CSV table of C-alpha atoms and ligand atoms in Angstrom, one decimal:
chain,number,residue,atom,x,y,z
A,1325,MET,CA,158.7,-199.0,-113.2
A,1326,LYS,CA,161.7,-199.7,-110.7
A,1327,LYS,CA,161.4,-203.5,-109.5
A,1328,VAL,CA,160.5,-203.5,-106.3
A,1329,LYS,CA,160.2,-206.1,-103.6
A,1330,PHE,CA,156.4,-207.0,-102.8
A,1331,GLY,CA,155.6,-208.3,-99.3
A,1332,VAL,CA,154.1,-211.8,-99.1
A,1333,GLN,CA,150.4,-211.2,-99.2
A,1334,THR,CA,151.0,-209.1,-102.4
A,1335,ASP,CA,152.9,-211.2,-104.2
A,1336,CYS,CA,150.4,-214.0,-103.4
A,1337,ILE,CA,147.5,-211.7,-104.8
A,1338,HIS,CA,149.7,-210.4,-108.1
A,1339,TYR,CA,152.8,-212.4,-108.7
A,1340,ALA,CA,152.7,-214.3,-112.0
A,1341,ASP,CA,149.2,-213.8,-112.9
A,1342,GLU,CA,149.7,-211.3,-115.8
A,1343,PRO,CA,146.4,-210.4,-117.1
A,1344,GLU,CA,147.7,-208.7,-119.9
A,1345,ARG,CA,148.4,-212.4,-121.4
A,1346,PHE,CA,144.7,-213.3,-121.2
A,1347,LEU,CA,142.9,-210.8,-122.8
A,1348,GLY,CA,143.1,-209.1,-119.4
A,1349,ALA,CA,141.5,-211.7,-117.5
A,1350,VAL,CA,141.7,-210.6,-114.0
A,1351,THR,CA,141.8,-214.5,-112.9
A,1352,PRO,CA,143.1,-216.4,-115.1
A,1353,PRO,CA,141.7,-218.7,-117.8
A,1354,ILE,CA,141.8,-222.7,-117.3
A,1355,PHE,CA,143.4,-224.1,-120.3
A,1356,GLN,CA,141.4,-227.3,-120.3
A,1357,ASN,CA,143.4,-228.2,-123.7
A,1358,SER,CA,145.2,-231.8,-123.8
A,1359,LEU,CA,147.6,-230.4,-126.4
A,1360,PHE,CA,148.4,-227.4,-128.4
A,1361,VAL,CA,148.7,-227.1,-132.1
A,1362,TYR,CA,151.3,-225.3,-134.0
A,1363,PRO,CA,151.4,-223.5,-137.4
A,1364,THR,CA,154.3,-224.9,-139.1
A,1365,PHE,CA,156.9,-227.7,-139.2
A,1366,LYS,CA,159.5,-225.8,-137.9
A,1367,LYS,CA,157.7,-224.3,-135.3
A,1368,PHE,CA,156.5,-227.5,-134.0
A,1369,SER,CA,159.7,-229.6,-134.2
A,1370,LYS,CA,161.5,-226.4,-132.2
A,1371,ALA,CA,158.7,-226.5,-129.6
A,1372,LEU,CA,159.2,-230.8,-129.1
A,1373,GLU,CA,162.9,-229.9,-129.1
A,1374,LYS,CA,162.6,-227.8,-125.9
A,1375,GLN,CA,159.5,-229.2,-124.1
A,1376,ALA,CA,160.3,-227.3,-120.9
A,1377,GLN,CA,160.0,-223.7,-122.2
A,1378,ASN,CA,157.0,-224.6,-124.2
A,1379,TYR,CA,153.5,-225.4,-124.4
A,1380,VAL,CA,153.0,-229.1,-126.1
A,1381,TYR,CA,151.2,-231.7,-124.3
A,1382,MET,CA,149.7,-231.8,-120.6
A,1383,ARG,CA,152.0,-233.8,-119.4
A,1384,GLY,CA,154.5,-231.2,-119.7
A,1385,ASN,CA,153.6,-227.3,-119.2
A,1386,ASN,CA,150.5,-225.7,-119.0
A,1387,PRO,CA,150.0,-221.9,-118.6
A,1388,THR,CA,147.2,-222.2,-115.8
A,1389,ILE,CA,149.4,-224.9,-113.9
A,1390,GLU,CA,152.5,-222.6,-114.8
A,1391,ILE,CA,150.8,-219.7,-112.7
A,1392,ALA,CA,150.4,-221.6,-109.5
A,1393,GLU,CA,154.2,-223.2,-110.0
A,1394,LYS,CA,155.3,-219.7,-110.0
A,1395,LYS,CA,153.6,-218.1,-107.1
A,1396,ILE,CA,154.7,-221.1,-105.1
A,1397,ALA,CA,158.6,-221.1,-106.0
A,1398,LYS,CA,158.2,-217.4,-105.4
A,1399,LEU,CA,156.9,-217.6,-101.8
A,1400,GLU,CA,159.4,-220.5,-100.9
A,1401,LYS,CA,162.2,-218.5,-102.5
A,1402,GLY,CA,163.0,-221.0,-104.8
A,1403,GLU,CA,164.5,-220.8,-108.3
A,1404,SER,CA,161.8,-223.2,-109.9
A,1405,ALA,CA,158.5,-225.3,-108.9
A,1406,LYS,CA,156.5,-228.1,-110.8
A,1407,CYS,CA,153.1,-229.2,-109.5
A,1408,PHE,CA,152.0,-232.8,-109.3
A,1409,GLY,CA,148.7,-234.5,-109.4
A,1410,SER,CA,149.1,-235.2,-105.2
A,1411,GLY,CA,151.5,-234.7,-102.2
A,1412,MET,CA,152.6,-238.1,-102.8
A,1413,ALA,CA,153.2,-237.9,-106.3
A,1414,ALA,CA,155.7,-235.1,-105.5
A,1415,ILE,CA,157.2,-237.0,-102.8
A,1416,THR,CA,157.6,-240.4,-104.6
A,1417,SER,CA,159.0,-238.7,-108.0
A,1418,THR,CA,161.6,-236.6,-106.4
A,1419,ILE,CA,163.1,-239.5,-104.2
A,1420,LEU,CA,163.3,-241.6,-107.1
A,1421,SER,CA,165.1,-238.8,-109.3
A,1422,PHE,CA,167.8,-239.2,-106.8
A,1423,ILE,CA,168.5,-242.6,-106.4
A,1424,LYS,CA,169.4,-246.2,-108.3
A,1425,ALA,CA,169.9,-249.5,-107.1
A,1426,GLY,CA,172.5,-249.9,-104.1
A,1427,ASP,CA,172.1,-246.5,-103.2
A,1428,HIS,CA,170.8,-245.5,-99.6
A,1429,ILE,CA,168.5,-243.0,-97.7
A,1430,VAL,CA,168.5,-241.3,-94.4
A,1431,SER,CA,165.2,-240.5,-93.3
A,1432,VAL,CA,162.9,-239.2,-90.2
A,1433,ARG,CA,160.9,-241.7,-88.9
A,1434,ASN,CA,158.1,-240.2,-88.3
A,1435,VAL,CA,157.6,-239.0,-91.9
A,1436,TYR,CA,153.5,-238.9,-93.4
A,1437,GLY,CA,152.3,-242.5,-93.0
A,1438,PRO,CA,152.2,-243.5,-96.7
A,1439,CYS,CA,155.9,-241.7,-97.2
A,1440,TYR,CA,156.9,-244.0,-94.9
A,1441,GLU,CA,155.4,-247.2,-96.3
A,1442,PHE,CA,157.2,-246.1,-99.6
A,1443,LEU,CA,160.5,-245.7,-98.0
A,1444,SER,CA,160.2,-248.6,-95.4
A,1445,SER,CA,158.6,-251.3,-97.8
A,1446,TYR,CA,157.9,-250.4,-101.2
A,1447,ILE,CA,161.1,-249.0,-102.5
A,1448,THR,CA,163.0,-252.0,-101.1
A,1449,ARG,CA,162.3,-254.4,-103.9
A,1450,PHE,CA,164.8,-252.1,-106.0
A,1451,ASN,CA,167.5,-252.8,-103.9
A,1452,ILE,CA,167.2,-249.3,-101.9
A,1453,GLU,CA,167.7,-249.2,-98.3
A,1454,THR,CA,166.4,-246.7,-95.8
A,1455,SER,CA,167.9,-245.5,-92.2
A,1456,PHE,CA,165.0,-244.1,-89.8
A,1457,ILE,CA,166.2,-241.8,-87.2
A,1458,SER,CA,164.4,-239.8,-84.6
A,1459,GLY,CA,165.9,-236.1,-86.1
A,1460,PHE,CA,166.7,-234.9,-82.7
A,1461,SER,CA,170.4,-234.5,-83.1
A,1462,THR,CA,172.4,-234.4,-85.8
A,1463,GLU,CA,175.2,-236.8,-84.2
A,1464,GLU,CA,172.6,-239.4,-84.8
A,1465,LEU,CA,172.2,-238.3,-88.5
A,1466,ARG,CA,176.0,-238.5,-88.9
A,1467,GLU,CA,176.4,-242.1,-87.8
A,1468,ALA,CA,173.7,-243.3,-89.7
A,1469,ILE,CA,175.1,-241.5,-93.3
A,1470,ARG,CA,176.7,-244.4,-95.4
A,1471,ARG,CA,179.1,-244.1,-98.2
A,1472,SER,CA,176.0,-244.9,-100.5
A,1473,THR,CA,173.5,-242.3,-99.0
A,1474,LYS,CA,172.0,-240.1,-101.7
A,1475,ILE,CA,169.3,-238.8,-99.9
A,1476,ILE,CA,168.2,-237.2,-96.4
A,1477,TYR,CA,164.7,-236.9,-96.2
A,1478,LEU,CA,163.1,-234.7,-93.7
A,1479,GLU,CA,159.6,-233.5,-92.1
A,1480,SER,CA,159.8,-230.8,-89.7
A,1481,PRO,CA,157.6,-230.3,-88.2
A,1482,THR,CA,156.0,-233.7,-88.5
A,1483,THR,CA,152.1,-233.8,-88.4
A,1484,PHE,CA,151.2,-236.0,-85.8
A,1485,THR,CA,153.2,-234.9,-82.8
A,1486,PHE,CA,155.2,-232.3,-84.2
A,1487,GLN,CA,159.0,-233.1,-83.9
A,1488,LEU,CA,161.7,-230.6,-85.4
A,1489,GLN,CA,164.8,-230.9,-87.1
A,1490,ASN,CA,167.6,-228.2,-87.1
A,1491,LEU,CA,167.5,-227.6,-90.9
A,1492,SER,CA,170.5,-225.4,-90.7
A,1493,GLU,CA,172.8,-228.0,-89.3
A,1494,ILE,CA,171.3,-230.8,-91.2
A,1495,ALA,CA,172.1,-228.9,-94.6
A,1496,LYS,CA,175.7,-227.9,-93.6
A,1497,LEU,CA,176.5,-231.8,-93.1
A,1498,ALA,CA,174.7,-233.0,-96.3
A,1499,LYS,CA,176.6,-230.4,-98.3
A,1500,GLN,CA,180.1,-231.7,-97.1
A,1501,ARG,CA,178.8,-234.9,-98.4
A,1502,ARG,CA,177.4,-234.4,-101.3
A,1503,ILE,CA,174.0,-235.5,-100.1
A,1504,VAL,CA,170.6,-234.0,-101.4
A,1505,THR,CA,168.4,-232.7,-98.4
A,1506,ILE,CA,164.6,-232.7,-99.1
A,1507,VAL,CA,162.0,-231.5,-96.4
A,1508,ASP,CA,158.4,-231.9,-96.4
A,1509,ASN,CA,157.3,-228.3,-95.4
A,1510,SER,CA,153.7,-229.1,-95.6
A,1511,TRP,CA,152.6,-228.3,-91.8
A,1512,ALA,CA,154.4,-224.3,-91.4
A,1513,THR,CA,153.5,-223.7,-95.5
A,1514,PRO,CA,155.9,-221.1,-97.0
A,1515,TYR,CA,154.4,-218.4,-95.1
A,1516,PHE,CA,155.8,-219.3,-91.9
A,1517,GLN,CA,159.0,-221.2,-92.9
A,1518,ASN,CA,161.2,-220.9,-95.9
A,1519,PRO,CA,164.2,-224.0,-95.4
A,1520,LEU,CA,165.6,-223.4,-98.6
A,1521,GLU,CA,167.1,-220.1,-97.2
A,1522,MET,CA,168.3,-222.7,-94.6
A,1523,GLY,CA,170.6,-224.5,-96.9
A,1524,ILE,CA,167.9,-227.5,-97.8
A,1525,ASP,CA,167.9,-228.3,-101.5
A,1526,ILE,CA,164.4,-229.6,-102.0
A,1527,VAL,CA,161.2,-228.3,-100.5
A,1528,ILE,CA,157.9,-230.4,-101.1
A,1529,HIS,CA,154.5,-229.6,-100.3
A,1530,SER,CA,151.0,-231.2,-99.9
A,1531,CYS,CA,148.9,-228.2,-101.6
A,1532,SER,CA,145.8,-230.6,-100.6
A,1533,LYS,CA,146.4,-228.9,-97.3
A,1534,TYR,CA,146.9,-225.0,-96.7
A,1535,LEU,CA,148.1,-223.9,-99.8
A,1536,GLY,CA,144.8,-225.2,-101.5
A,1537,GLY,CA,143.3,-224.4,-97.9
A,1538,HIS,CA,139.3,-225.0,-99.3
A,1539,SER,CA,139.6,-228.6,-98.9
A,1540,ASP,CA,138.5,-229.0,-102.3
A,1541,VAL,CA,142.0,-229.6,-104.6
A,1542,VAL,CA,144.6,-232.9,-104.2
A,1543,ALA,CA,148.0,-231.6,-105.2
A,1544,GLY,CA,151.6,-231.9,-104.8
A,1545,VAL,CA,154.5,-229.3,-105.4
A,1546,VAL,CA,158.5,-229.4,-105.6
A,1547,VAL,CA,160.5,-226.5,-105.1
A,1548,GLY,CA,164.4,-226.1,-105.9
A,1549,LYS,CA,167.0,-225.2,-108.2
A,1550,LYS,CA,166.3,-224.9,-111.5
A,1551,ASP,CA,168.2,-228.0,-112.9
A,1552,PHE,CA,167.0,-229.9,-110.5
A,1553,ILE,CA,163.1,-228.8,-111.6
A,1554,GLU,CA,164.3,-229.3,-115.1
A,1555,GLN,CA,165.9,-232.8,-114.3
A,1556,ILE,CA,162.5,-234.3,-112.8
A,1557,PHE,CA,160.4,-232.3,-115.7
A,1558,GLN,CA,162.3,-234.3,-118.1
A,1559,SER,CA,162.0,-237.7,-116.5
A,1560,GLU,CA,159.7,-238.6,-113.4
A,1561,PHE,CA,157.2,-236.1,-114.2
A,1562,PRO,CA,156.5,-237.4,-117.6
A,1563,LEU,CA,157.3,-240.8,-116.9
A,1564,LEU,CA,155.3,-241.7,-113.7
A,1565,GLY,CA,152.8,-239.3,-115.0
A,1566,GLY,CA,151.5,-237.7,-111.9
A,1567,ILE,CA,150.2,-234.6,-113.5
A,1568,LEU,CA,148.0,-231.9,-111.7
A,1569,HIS,CA,145.0,-230.8,-113.8
A,1570,PRO,CA,144.4,-227.4,-114.7
A,1571,PHE,CA,141.0,-226.7,-113.0
A,1572,ASP,CA,142.8,-228.1,-109.7
A,1573,ALA,CA,145.6,-225.6,-110.4
A,1574,TRP,CA,142.8,-222.9,-110.7
A,1575,LEU,CA,141.5,-223.9,-107.3
A,1576,LEU,CA,145.0,-223.7,-105.9
A,1577,ILE,CA,145.7,-220.2,-107.4
A,1578,ARG,CA,142.7,-219.2,-105.4
A,1579,GLY,CA,143.7,-220.8,-102.5
A,1580,LEU,CA,147.3,-219.3,-102.4
A,1581,ARG,CA,145.5,-215.7,-102.7
A,1582,THR,CA,144.4,-215.7,-99.1
A,1583,LEU,CA,147.3,-218.1,-97.5
A,1584,PRO,CA,149.0,-215.0,-95.4
A,1585,LEU,CA,145.5,-214.2,-94.1
A,1586,ARG,CA,144.4,-217.9,-93.1
A,1587,MET,CA,147.7,-218.6,-91.7
A,1588,GLU,CA,147.7,-215.9,-89.1
A,1589,ARG,CA,144.1,-216.8,-88.3
A,1590,HIS,CA,145.1,-220.7,-88.0
A,1591,PHE,CA,147.8,-219.5,-85.9
A,1592,ASN,CA,145.9,-217.4,-83.9
A,1593,ASN,CA,143.5,-220.0,-83.3
A,1594,ALA,CA,146.0,-222.9,-82.8
A,1595,LEU,CA,147.8,-221.0,-79.8
A,1596,LYS,CA,144.5,-220.2,-78.3
A,1597,ILE,CA,143.1,-223.9,-78.2
A,1598,ALA,CA,146.5,-225.0,-77.7
A,1599,ASN,CA,146.6,-222.8,-74.2
A,1600,PHE,CA,143.0,-224.0,-73.4
A,1601,LEU,CA,143.8,-227.7,-73.7
A,1602,GLU,CA,147.2,-227.6,-71.7
A,1603,SER,CA,145.5,-225.8,-68.8
A,1604,HIS,CA,142.5,-228.3,-69.2
A,1605,PRO,CA,142.6,-230.9,-65.9
A,1606,LYS,CA,141.3,-233.8,-68.4
A,1607,VAL,CA,144.2,-233.4,-70.7
A,1608,LEU,CA,147.4,-234.7,-70.0
A,1609,LYS,CA,149.3,-233.2,-72.5
A,1610,VAL,CA,149.5,-230.9,-75.8
A,1611,ASN,CA,151.4,-231.4,-78.6
A,1612,TYR,CA,152.3,-227.9,-80.5
A,1613,PRO,CA,155.9,-226.8,-81.3
A,1614,LEU,CA,155.1,-222.7,-80.4
A,1615,LEU,CA,154.3,-223.5,-76.8
A,1616,PRO,CA,157.0,-222.4,-74.3
A,1617,SER,CA,156.4,-225.7,-72.6
A,1618,GLN,CA,157.6,-227.8,-75.5
A,1619,SER,CA,161.0,-229.6,-75.6
A,1620,GLN,CA,161.7,-228.2,-78.8
A,1621,TYR,CA,160.7,-224.7,-78.4
A,1622,GLN,CA,164.0,-222.5,-79.0
A,1623,LEU,CA,164.4,-224.6,-82.3
A,1624,ALA,CA,160.9,-223.8,-83.3
A,1625,LYS,CA,161.3,-219.9,-82.3
A,1626,LYS,CA,164.3,-220.0,-84.8
A,1627,GLN,CA,162.9,-222.0,-87.4
A,1628,LEU,CA,159.3,-220.9,-87.7
A,1629,ARG,CA,157.6,-217.5,-88.1
A,1630,GLY,CA,154.6,-218.4,-86.5
A,1631,GLY,CA,152.7,-222.2,-86.8
A,1632,SER,CA,149.6,-223.3,-88.8
A,1633,GLY,CA,146.5,-225.0,-87.1
A,1634,LEU,CA,147.5,-228.7,-86.7
A,1635,LEU,CA,148.1,-229.6,-82.9
A,1636,SER,CA,147.4,-233.0,-81.0
A,1637,PHE,CA,146.7,-233.9,-77.4
A,1638,GLU,CA,146.1,-237.0,-74.9
A,1639,LEU,CA,143.4,-237.2,-72.3
A,1640,LYS,CA,144.4,-238.4,-69.0
A,1641,THR,CA,142.6,-242.0,-69.7
A,1642,ASP,CA,143.6,-245.0,-71.6
A,1643,ASN,CA,139.9,-245.4,-72.2
A,1644,ILE,CA,139.1,-245.6,-76.0
A,1645,LYS,CA,135.9,-245.4,-75.5
A,1646,GLU,CA,136.3,-241.9,-73.4
A,1647,ILE,CA,137.9,-240.8,-76.7
A,1648,GLU,CA,135.0,-242.0,-78.7
A,1649,LYS,CA,132.6,-239.8,-76.5
A,1650,LEU,CA,134.7,-236.7,-76.9
A,1651,VAL,CA,134.9,-236.8,-80.6
A,1652,ASN,CA,131.0,-238.0,-80.7
A,1653,SER,CA,130.1,-234.9,-78.9
A,1654,LEU,CA,132.1,-232.3,-80.7
A,1655,LYS,CA,129.7,-230.0,-82.9
A,1656,ILE,CA,132.1,-228.0,-84.9
A,1657,PHE,CA,135.4,-230.3,-85.3
A,1658,ARG,CA,133.9,-232.7,-87.4
A,1659,LEU,CA,135.6,-236.4,-88.0
A,1660,GLY,CA,137.8,-236.9,-91.2
A,1661,VAL,CA,141.3,-237.3,-92.5
A,1662,SER,CA,143.9,-234.8,-93.9
A,1663,TRP,CA,143.9,-231.0,-92.5
A,1664,GLY,CA,144.6,-227.8,-93.8
A,1665,GLY,CA,141.3,-226.5,-94.9
A,1666,TYR,CA,139.1,-223.5,-93.4
A,1667,GLU,CA,137.3,-226.1,-91.5
A,1668,SER,CA,137.9,-227.7,-88.2
A,1669,LEU,CA,138.3,-231.7,-88.0
A,1670,VAL,CA,139.2,-234.0,-85.2
A,1671,LEU,CA,141.0,-237.2,-86.1
A,1672,PRO,CA,141.7,-239.5,-83.0
A,1673,VAL,CA,144.3,-241.9,-83.7
A,1674,ALA,CA,142.3,-244.9,-82.4
A,1675,ALA,CA,139.6,-244.5,-85.3
A,1676,LEU,CA,142.3,-245.0,-87.8
A,1677,ARG,CA,142.0,-248.6,-90.0
A,1678,LYS,CA,142.5,-251.0,-88.0
A,1679,ASP,CA,144.3,-254.0,-90.1
A,1680,GLU,CA,148.0,-255.5,-89.7
A,1681,LYS,CA,149.7,-253.0,-91.5
A,1682,THR,CA,148.4,-250.0,-90.2
A,1683,GLU,CA,148.8,-251.2,-86.4
A,1684,LYS,CA,152.6,-252.5,-87.5
A,1685,ILE,CA,153.2,-249.0,-89.4
A,1686,GLN,CA,151.6,-247.2,-86.3
A,1687,LYS,CA,153.7,-249.1,-84.1
A,1688,GLU,CA,157.1,-248.4,-85.6
A,1689,LEU,CA,156.0,-244.9,-86.1
A,1690,GLY,CA,155.6,-244.7,-82.2
A,1691,LEU,CA,152.2,-243.2,-82.8
A,1692,SER,CA,149.8,-243.4,-79.6
A,1693,PRO,CA,146.8,-244.9,-80.0
A,1694,TYR,CA,145.5,-242.3,-77.7
A,1695,LEU,CA,146.5,-239.4,-79.6
A,1696,ILE,CA,143.8,-237.0,-80.7
A,1697,ARG,CA,144.8,-234.6,-83.9
A,1698,LEU,CA,143.0,-231.4,-84.3
A,1699,SER,CA,143.0,-229.3,-87.5
A,1700,VAL,CA,142.2,-226.0,-86.2
A,1701,GLY,CA,139.9,-224.2,-89.0
A,1702,LEU,CA,139.0,-220.6,-89.4
A,1703,GLU,CA,135.8,-220.2,-87.4
A,1704,ASP,CA,135.8,-217.9,-84.1
A,1705,ALA,CA,138.1,-219.0,-81.6
A,1706,LYS,CA,135.5,-218.9,-79.1
A,1707,ASP,CA,132.9,-221.1,-80.7
A,1708,LEU,CA,135.9,-223.7,-81.2
A,1709,ILE,CA,137.1,-223.3,-77.3
A,1710,PHE,CA,133.3,-223.8,-76.1
A,1711,ASP,CA,132.7,-226.8,-78.7
A,1712,LEU,CA,136.1,-228.6,-77.2
A,1713,GLU,CA,134.8,-227.5,-73.5
A,1714,GLN,CA,131.5,-229.2,-73.8
A,1715,ALA,CA,132.8,-232.1,-75.3
A,1716,LEU,CA,135.2,-232.5,-72.5
A,1717,LEU,CA,132.8,-232.3,-70.1
A,1718,GLN,CA,131.2,-235.4,-71.6
A,1719,THR,CA,134.1,-237.5,-70.7
A,1720,ARG,CA,135.4,-239.0,-67.5
A,1721,SER,CA,139.1,-239.3,-66.7
B,2433,PLP,C1,149.0,-235.3,-96.7
B,2433,PLP,C2,150.1,-235.3,-96.4
B,2433,PLP,C3,151.3,-235.3,-97.7
B,2433,PLP,C4,150.5,-236.3,-98.8
B,2433,PLP,O1,149.7,-235.1,-99.7
B,2433,PLP,P1,148.6,-235.7,-100.7
B,2433,PLP,O2,148.4,-234.6,-101.3
B,2433,PLP,O3,147.5,-236.5,-99.8
B,2433,PLP,O4,148.9,-236.6,-101.7
B,2433,PLP,C5,152.5,-235.5,-97.5
B,2433,PLP,N1,153.1,-234.7,-96.3
B,2433,PLP,C6,152.2,-234.9,-95.7
B,2433,PLP,C7,152.9,-234.1,-94.5
B,2433,PLP,C8,151.0,-235.0,-95.5
B,2433,PLP,O5,150.3,-234.2,-94.5
C-alpha cells in the first residue's frame, strides 16, 4: 500500500500499535519484565553494545513504553521521544543534559513551580545561573542572553495566567546564537500546538495532564531530534533513572487514543465557561488565551489551533473568605491539584501550602493569592455553568 498521511485521530488510534508483533493483540501487552534474556553470548553482547536499538533492561527500552513514545513523537511531529516517570523527571533530565558548571540559562519566570525552584535554587549549587524574563518581548530575551547561555527554557502558555512567548521569533534568535530551546507544551498538547514546527528544538510534556487524561497516571515525555533523544537515552535517562513503568505507559497509550476527542470537548467547554465568567458581574477578570479580550489574543491565534480546559479568574473581592465560600459551594468542580483529567477541578491559589518557601516563590512568580484556577473537564457545559452560577450566588463582592 502506498504510504498515506493519516489524520491525527487515526494516528492516535493506530500509529505504532503493530498488533502483528503481539499475536494480534488489539491493545498491546504490558511488558512487565525488568530484563530481557538472550540465547547466545554473541547475541547478548551485540545487544549490550547497542542498547538504544535493543531490549536489555527496563532502564532502557521496553516494547509497551516504546509505543507511547512513537505515538507522541508522531503527534508532536518530532523525530523521536523518550518517556520518563514524571514531567519533572523529563524536565530536570533534559536541562541537565545541556549544561555544565559555569553555564547560563534564560527562562520564562512563570514556569511550572517546581521547575522554577529547580532553576532558581537547586541548580545553583552546580554553579549554573538562570536569568528569568517575562517572555513578552524578544528584545528582553536578547538582553538576557550571555556568551555562556546554553538553554532558553519556555512554557507557552504558562499554566496559571496563560502567558505566551513568540516561539518562532525566539527559535530564530536562539539558532543564530546556537542556544537550545526547550518548550513545555503541556497546556496546549500536540493536538493544538506543535512548537517543533516553529523551530523549537525540544518539547516536553507532563503526560500526567491531558496526554494521560484520566487522572490515573504520572508520566513525562521529551520529544526532539534523534541525536538528542539518543544523548539523553545514554546519559540522564539511565543515570538519574526517572523511568516510566510499563503499566503507566499502557494507561498513557489508552489515554492518547482519545486525545483529539477529549481536547475538542475541553476547548468547547472552556470557551463557554470563560465567556460565562467574563460576563458575570462578580468576576473581575478571566485568563484564557483564546478569548478575544486577552492582550496576547493575536499571538494565541497564530500559535494555537485551539485551547485546553485550564483557565483562571479573579473575583471582584480581595476577601479570601469569599473565595473559600465559592469553592466550598461548588458541587461538580472538586478541590485538587493537577489538571487535564476528565473531571472538573478548582484550585484557589490561596489554598496552596502556606509555608515560607512557597509564599516566597508565589511572590517571585507574581502569582495573585486571589487567583482561582479551573480545570474544565468533559462534563456537560450547562451543568458546569450551573454549578459556577449557584456558587457565585453564595459570595459577596
Ligand atoms: C504538572 C506539570 C509539570 C510536572 O509534571 P509531573 O508529571 O507532575 O511531574 C510540568 N509542567 C507543567 C506545565 C505542569 O503543569
